[in-house]
Coordinates of C-alpha atoms in Angstrom, one line a residue:
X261 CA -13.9 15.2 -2.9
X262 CA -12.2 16.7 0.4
X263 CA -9.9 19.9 -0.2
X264 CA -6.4 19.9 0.9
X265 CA -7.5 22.3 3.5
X266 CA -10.1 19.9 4.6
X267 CA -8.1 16.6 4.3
X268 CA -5.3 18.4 6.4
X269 CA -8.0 19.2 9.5
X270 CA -9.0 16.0 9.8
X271 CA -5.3 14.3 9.5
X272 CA -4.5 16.6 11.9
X273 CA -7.0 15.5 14.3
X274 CA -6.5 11.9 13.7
X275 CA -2.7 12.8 14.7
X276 CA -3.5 14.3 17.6
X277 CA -5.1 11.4 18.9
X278 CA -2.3 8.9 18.2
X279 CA -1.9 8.4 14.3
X280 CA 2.0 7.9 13.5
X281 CA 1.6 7.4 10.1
X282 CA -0.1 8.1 7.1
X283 CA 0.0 6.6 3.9
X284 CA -1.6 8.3 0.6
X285 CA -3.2 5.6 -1.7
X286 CA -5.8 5.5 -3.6
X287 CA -7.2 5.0 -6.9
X288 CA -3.8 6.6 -7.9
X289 CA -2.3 9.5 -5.6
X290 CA -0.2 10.9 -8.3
X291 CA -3.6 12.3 -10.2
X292 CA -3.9 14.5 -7.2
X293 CA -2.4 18.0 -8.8
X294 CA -1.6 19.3 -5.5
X295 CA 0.4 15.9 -4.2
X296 CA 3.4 17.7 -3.2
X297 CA 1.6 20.7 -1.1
X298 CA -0.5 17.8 0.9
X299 CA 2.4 16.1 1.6
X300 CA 4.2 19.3 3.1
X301 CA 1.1 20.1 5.2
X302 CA 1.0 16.7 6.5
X303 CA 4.9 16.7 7.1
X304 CA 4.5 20.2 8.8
X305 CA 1.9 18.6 11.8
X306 CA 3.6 18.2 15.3
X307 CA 4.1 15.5 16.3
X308 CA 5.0 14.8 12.3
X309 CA 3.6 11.6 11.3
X310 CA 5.7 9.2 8.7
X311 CA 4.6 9.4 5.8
X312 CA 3.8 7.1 2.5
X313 CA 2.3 6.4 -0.3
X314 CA 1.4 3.5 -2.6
X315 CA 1.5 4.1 -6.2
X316 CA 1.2 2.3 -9.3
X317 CA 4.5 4.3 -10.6
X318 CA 3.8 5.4 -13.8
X319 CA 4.0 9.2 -13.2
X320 CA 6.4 8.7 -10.1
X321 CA 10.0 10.1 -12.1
X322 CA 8.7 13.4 -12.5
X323 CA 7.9 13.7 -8.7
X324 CA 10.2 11.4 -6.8
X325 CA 12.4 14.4 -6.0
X326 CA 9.9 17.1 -4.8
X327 CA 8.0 14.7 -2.8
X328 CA 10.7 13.9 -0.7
X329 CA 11.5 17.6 -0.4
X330 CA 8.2 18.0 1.2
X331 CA 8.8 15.5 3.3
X332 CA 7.5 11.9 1.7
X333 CA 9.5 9.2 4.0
X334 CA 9.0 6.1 1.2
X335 CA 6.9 4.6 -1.3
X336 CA 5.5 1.5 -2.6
X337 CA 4.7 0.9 -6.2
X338 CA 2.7 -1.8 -7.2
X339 CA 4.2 -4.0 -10.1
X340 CA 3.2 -7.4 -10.7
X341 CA 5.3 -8.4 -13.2
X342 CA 8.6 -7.3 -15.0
X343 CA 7.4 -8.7 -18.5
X344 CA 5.8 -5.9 -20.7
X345 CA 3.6 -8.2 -22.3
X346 CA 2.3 -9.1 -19.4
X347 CA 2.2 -5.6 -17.8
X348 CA 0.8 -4.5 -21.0
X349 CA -2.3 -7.3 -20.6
X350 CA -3.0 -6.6 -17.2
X351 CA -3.0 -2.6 -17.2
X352 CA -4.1 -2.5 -20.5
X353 CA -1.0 0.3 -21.0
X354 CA 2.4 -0.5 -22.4
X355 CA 4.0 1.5 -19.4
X356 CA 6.5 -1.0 -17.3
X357 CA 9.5 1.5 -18.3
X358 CA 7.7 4.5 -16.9
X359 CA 7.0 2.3 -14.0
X360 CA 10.9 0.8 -13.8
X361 CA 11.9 4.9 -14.3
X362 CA 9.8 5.9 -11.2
X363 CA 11.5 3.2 -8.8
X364 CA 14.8 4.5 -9.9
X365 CA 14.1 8.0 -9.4
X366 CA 12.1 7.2 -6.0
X367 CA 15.5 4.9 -4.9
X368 CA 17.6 8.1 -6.1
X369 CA 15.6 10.6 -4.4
X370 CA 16.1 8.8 -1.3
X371 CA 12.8 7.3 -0.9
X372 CA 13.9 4.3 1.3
X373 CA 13.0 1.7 1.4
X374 CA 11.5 1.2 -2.0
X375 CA 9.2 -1.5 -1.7
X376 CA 7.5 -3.4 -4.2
X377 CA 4.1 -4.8 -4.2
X378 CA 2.8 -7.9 -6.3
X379 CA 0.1 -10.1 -6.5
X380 CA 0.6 -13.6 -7.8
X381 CA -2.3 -14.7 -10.0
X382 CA -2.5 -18.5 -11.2
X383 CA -2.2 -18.6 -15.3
X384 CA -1.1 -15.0 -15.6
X385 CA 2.5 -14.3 -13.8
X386 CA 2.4 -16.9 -11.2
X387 CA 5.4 -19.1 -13.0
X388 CA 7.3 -15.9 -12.5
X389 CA 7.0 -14.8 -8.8
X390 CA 11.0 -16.1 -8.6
X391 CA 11.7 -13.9 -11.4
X392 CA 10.2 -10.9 -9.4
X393 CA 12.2 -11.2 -6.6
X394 CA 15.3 -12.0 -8.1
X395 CA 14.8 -8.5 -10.1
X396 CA 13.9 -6.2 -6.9
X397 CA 16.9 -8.0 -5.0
X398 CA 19.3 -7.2 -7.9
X399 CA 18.3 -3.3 -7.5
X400 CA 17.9 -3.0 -4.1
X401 CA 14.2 -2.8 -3.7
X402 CA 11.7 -4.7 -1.0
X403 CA 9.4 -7.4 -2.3
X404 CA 6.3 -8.2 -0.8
X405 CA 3.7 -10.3 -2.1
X406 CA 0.7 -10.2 -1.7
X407 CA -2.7 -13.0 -2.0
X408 CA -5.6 -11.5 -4.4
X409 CA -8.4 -10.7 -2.4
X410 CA -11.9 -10.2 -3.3
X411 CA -12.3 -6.8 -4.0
X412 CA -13.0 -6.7 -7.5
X413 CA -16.4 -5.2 -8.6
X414 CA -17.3 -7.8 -10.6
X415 CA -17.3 -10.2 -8.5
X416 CA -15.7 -12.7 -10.4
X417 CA -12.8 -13.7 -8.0
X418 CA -12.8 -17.2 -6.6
X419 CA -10.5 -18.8 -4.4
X420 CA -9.4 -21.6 -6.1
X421 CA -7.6 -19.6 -8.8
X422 CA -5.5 -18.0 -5.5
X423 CA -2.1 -18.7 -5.3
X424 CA -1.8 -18.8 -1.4
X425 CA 0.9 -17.7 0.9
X426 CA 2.6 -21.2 1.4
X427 CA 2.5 -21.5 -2.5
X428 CA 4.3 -18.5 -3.2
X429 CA 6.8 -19.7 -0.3
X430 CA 7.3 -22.7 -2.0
X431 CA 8.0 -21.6 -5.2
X432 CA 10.4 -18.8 -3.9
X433 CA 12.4 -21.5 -1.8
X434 CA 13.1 -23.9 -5.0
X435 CA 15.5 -20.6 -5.5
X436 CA 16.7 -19.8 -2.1
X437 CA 16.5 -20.7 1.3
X438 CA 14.1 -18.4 3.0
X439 CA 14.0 -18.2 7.1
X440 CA 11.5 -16.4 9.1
X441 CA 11.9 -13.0 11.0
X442 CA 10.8 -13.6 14.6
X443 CA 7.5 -12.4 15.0
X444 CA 8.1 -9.9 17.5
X445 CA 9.5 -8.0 14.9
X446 CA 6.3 -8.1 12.9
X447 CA 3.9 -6.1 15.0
X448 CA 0.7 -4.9 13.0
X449 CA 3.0 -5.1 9.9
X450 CA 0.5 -6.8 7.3
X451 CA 3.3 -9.0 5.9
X452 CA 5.6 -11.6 7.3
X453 CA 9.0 -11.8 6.1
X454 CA 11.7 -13.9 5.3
X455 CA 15.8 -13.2 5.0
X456 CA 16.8 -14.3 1.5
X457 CA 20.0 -17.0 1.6
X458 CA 20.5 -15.4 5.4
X459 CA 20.2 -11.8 4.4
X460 CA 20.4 -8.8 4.8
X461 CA 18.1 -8.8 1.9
X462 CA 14.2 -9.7 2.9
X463 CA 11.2 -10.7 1.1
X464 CA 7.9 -10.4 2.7
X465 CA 4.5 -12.2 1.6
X466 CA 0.9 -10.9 3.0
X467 CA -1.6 -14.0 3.5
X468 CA -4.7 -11.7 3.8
X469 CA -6.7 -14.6 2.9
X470 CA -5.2 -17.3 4.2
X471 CA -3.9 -15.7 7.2
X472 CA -5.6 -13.0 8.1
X473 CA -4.4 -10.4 10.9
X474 CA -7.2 -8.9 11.7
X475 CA -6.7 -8.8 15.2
X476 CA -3.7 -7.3 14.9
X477 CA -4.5 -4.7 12.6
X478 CA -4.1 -0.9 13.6
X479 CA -5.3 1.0 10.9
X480 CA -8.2 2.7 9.5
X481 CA -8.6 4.7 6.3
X482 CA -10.2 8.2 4.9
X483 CA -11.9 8.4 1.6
X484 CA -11.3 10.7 -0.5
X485 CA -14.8 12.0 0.0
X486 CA -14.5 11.9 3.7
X487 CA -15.7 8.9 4.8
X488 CA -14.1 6.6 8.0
X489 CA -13.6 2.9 6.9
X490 CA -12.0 0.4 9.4
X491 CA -11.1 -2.0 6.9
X492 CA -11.0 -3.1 3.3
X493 CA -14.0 -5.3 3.6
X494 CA -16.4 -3.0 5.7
X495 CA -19.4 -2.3 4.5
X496 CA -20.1 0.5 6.7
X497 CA -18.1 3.9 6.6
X498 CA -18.5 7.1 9.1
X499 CA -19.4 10.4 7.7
X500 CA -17.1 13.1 8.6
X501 CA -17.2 15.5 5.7
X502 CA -21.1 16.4 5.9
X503 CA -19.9 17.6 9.9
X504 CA -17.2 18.9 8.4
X505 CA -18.6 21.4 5.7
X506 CA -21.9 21.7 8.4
X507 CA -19.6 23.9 10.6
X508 CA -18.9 21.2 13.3
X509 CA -16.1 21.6 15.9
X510 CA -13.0 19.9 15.8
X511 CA -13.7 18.1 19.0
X512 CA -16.9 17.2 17.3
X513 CA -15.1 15.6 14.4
X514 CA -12.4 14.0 16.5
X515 CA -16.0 12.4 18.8
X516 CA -17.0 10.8 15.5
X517 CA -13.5 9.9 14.4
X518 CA -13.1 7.7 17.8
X519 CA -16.6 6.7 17.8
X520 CA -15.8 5.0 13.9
X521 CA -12.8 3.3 15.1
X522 CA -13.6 2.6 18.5
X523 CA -14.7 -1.0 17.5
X524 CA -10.9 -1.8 16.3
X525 CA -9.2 -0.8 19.8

């Protein structure tokens, strides 16, 4: 795995050359001991980069407050579903409260806007994606949903078990009247979204599957071993930790950092 130190050397380089934000996922961020301290060295880069970071919230309470002292803008915390049998089934951890206790204490801390990220799987919490939203709306927290992708190491997904898009639409509108954003608001934002009963309140739904963006899409990610990937899906990544640790430049990291993502621009 990258140090901090090295992490921060090549965020910095990818900032120089244009990155405006960076978002800490994972795996699980929060398992990183030194969270806080990498997200004060990335907040402490000119020109200072927003920052984020997806979670899956269960050790977010004990944090919330000195991550946004060292400069975390907002965070998303995956949760798909508010039933803690469910919850308990699909992370195989009785843990929704911890997870309800970190959205709180990210909202508190001024982590804004909380958002909220859940995938909709048929036979499992499908029946309840109204429920979801009506939950996040009631505490002030951004939906977005998201379609399963294909991702899982086993291999076992399969498309016709999806709930799509338009399905989760449908079943959100038998509640309330949902009316697009216009799309020049959406940019290379991965989700499109909808005012809830006119608004101000907004739920947003990602059709990766359905609807993919690809040619929209702006972003690339680092490993946590230090590897260039341009998208989810790739099958080929760009080594930059063995230049790293070899002694190479920076300019010589920054020529392999453009030459990884050169085929997105």
């Amino acid at each position: 795995m990258l140090t901090d130190e090295e992490l921060l050397r090549i965020i910095t380089l990818f900032v120089r050359d244009g990155v405006t934000q960076v978002r800490l996922t994972g795996g699980e961020p929060l398992l990183r001991r030194s969270l806080v301290d990498l997200v004060a060295g990335i907040a402490a880069l000119e020109p200072r980069p927003k920052i984020a970071m997806t979670t899956n919230g269960v050790g977010l309470e004990r944090v919330a407050i000195g991550l946004k002292a060292a400069g975390l803008d907002r965070v998303n915390v995956s949760l798909d579903t508010i039933d803690s049998e469910t919850f308990t089934q699909l992370t195989r951890r009785d843990r929704l409260g911890d997870v309800e206790a970190g959205l709180k204490a990210a909202s508190d801390a001024g982590l804004t806007p909380v958002k909220v990220n859940a995938v909709a799987m048929r036979g499992i919490n499908d029946e309840s994606v109204a429920d979801v939203l009506a939950w996040c709306l009631e505490r002030g927290y951004e939906l977005r949903f998201i379609e399963q992708m294909p991702l899982d190491a086993q291999h076992a997904w399969d498309r016709t078990q999806m709930i799509s898009a338009d399905e989760i639409r449908e079943r959100l509108s038998q509640r309330w009247e949902l009316t697009p954003l216009p799309a020049a608001e959406r940019g290379s934002a991965p989700a499109e979204r909808f005012l809830v009963d006119g608004g101000p309140e907004t739920v947003g739904i990602i059709a990766s599957v359905s609807a993919p963006f690809c040619s929209a899409c702006d972003r690339t990610r680092l490993t946590a071993d230090g590897q260039v990937r341009n998208c989810l899906f790739a099958r080929d990544e760009s080594d930059l930790r063995t230049a790293l640790r070899a002694g190479a430049s920076d300019e010589e990291i920054a020529d392999r950092w453009r030459a990884a993502v050169a085929p997105k621009l």
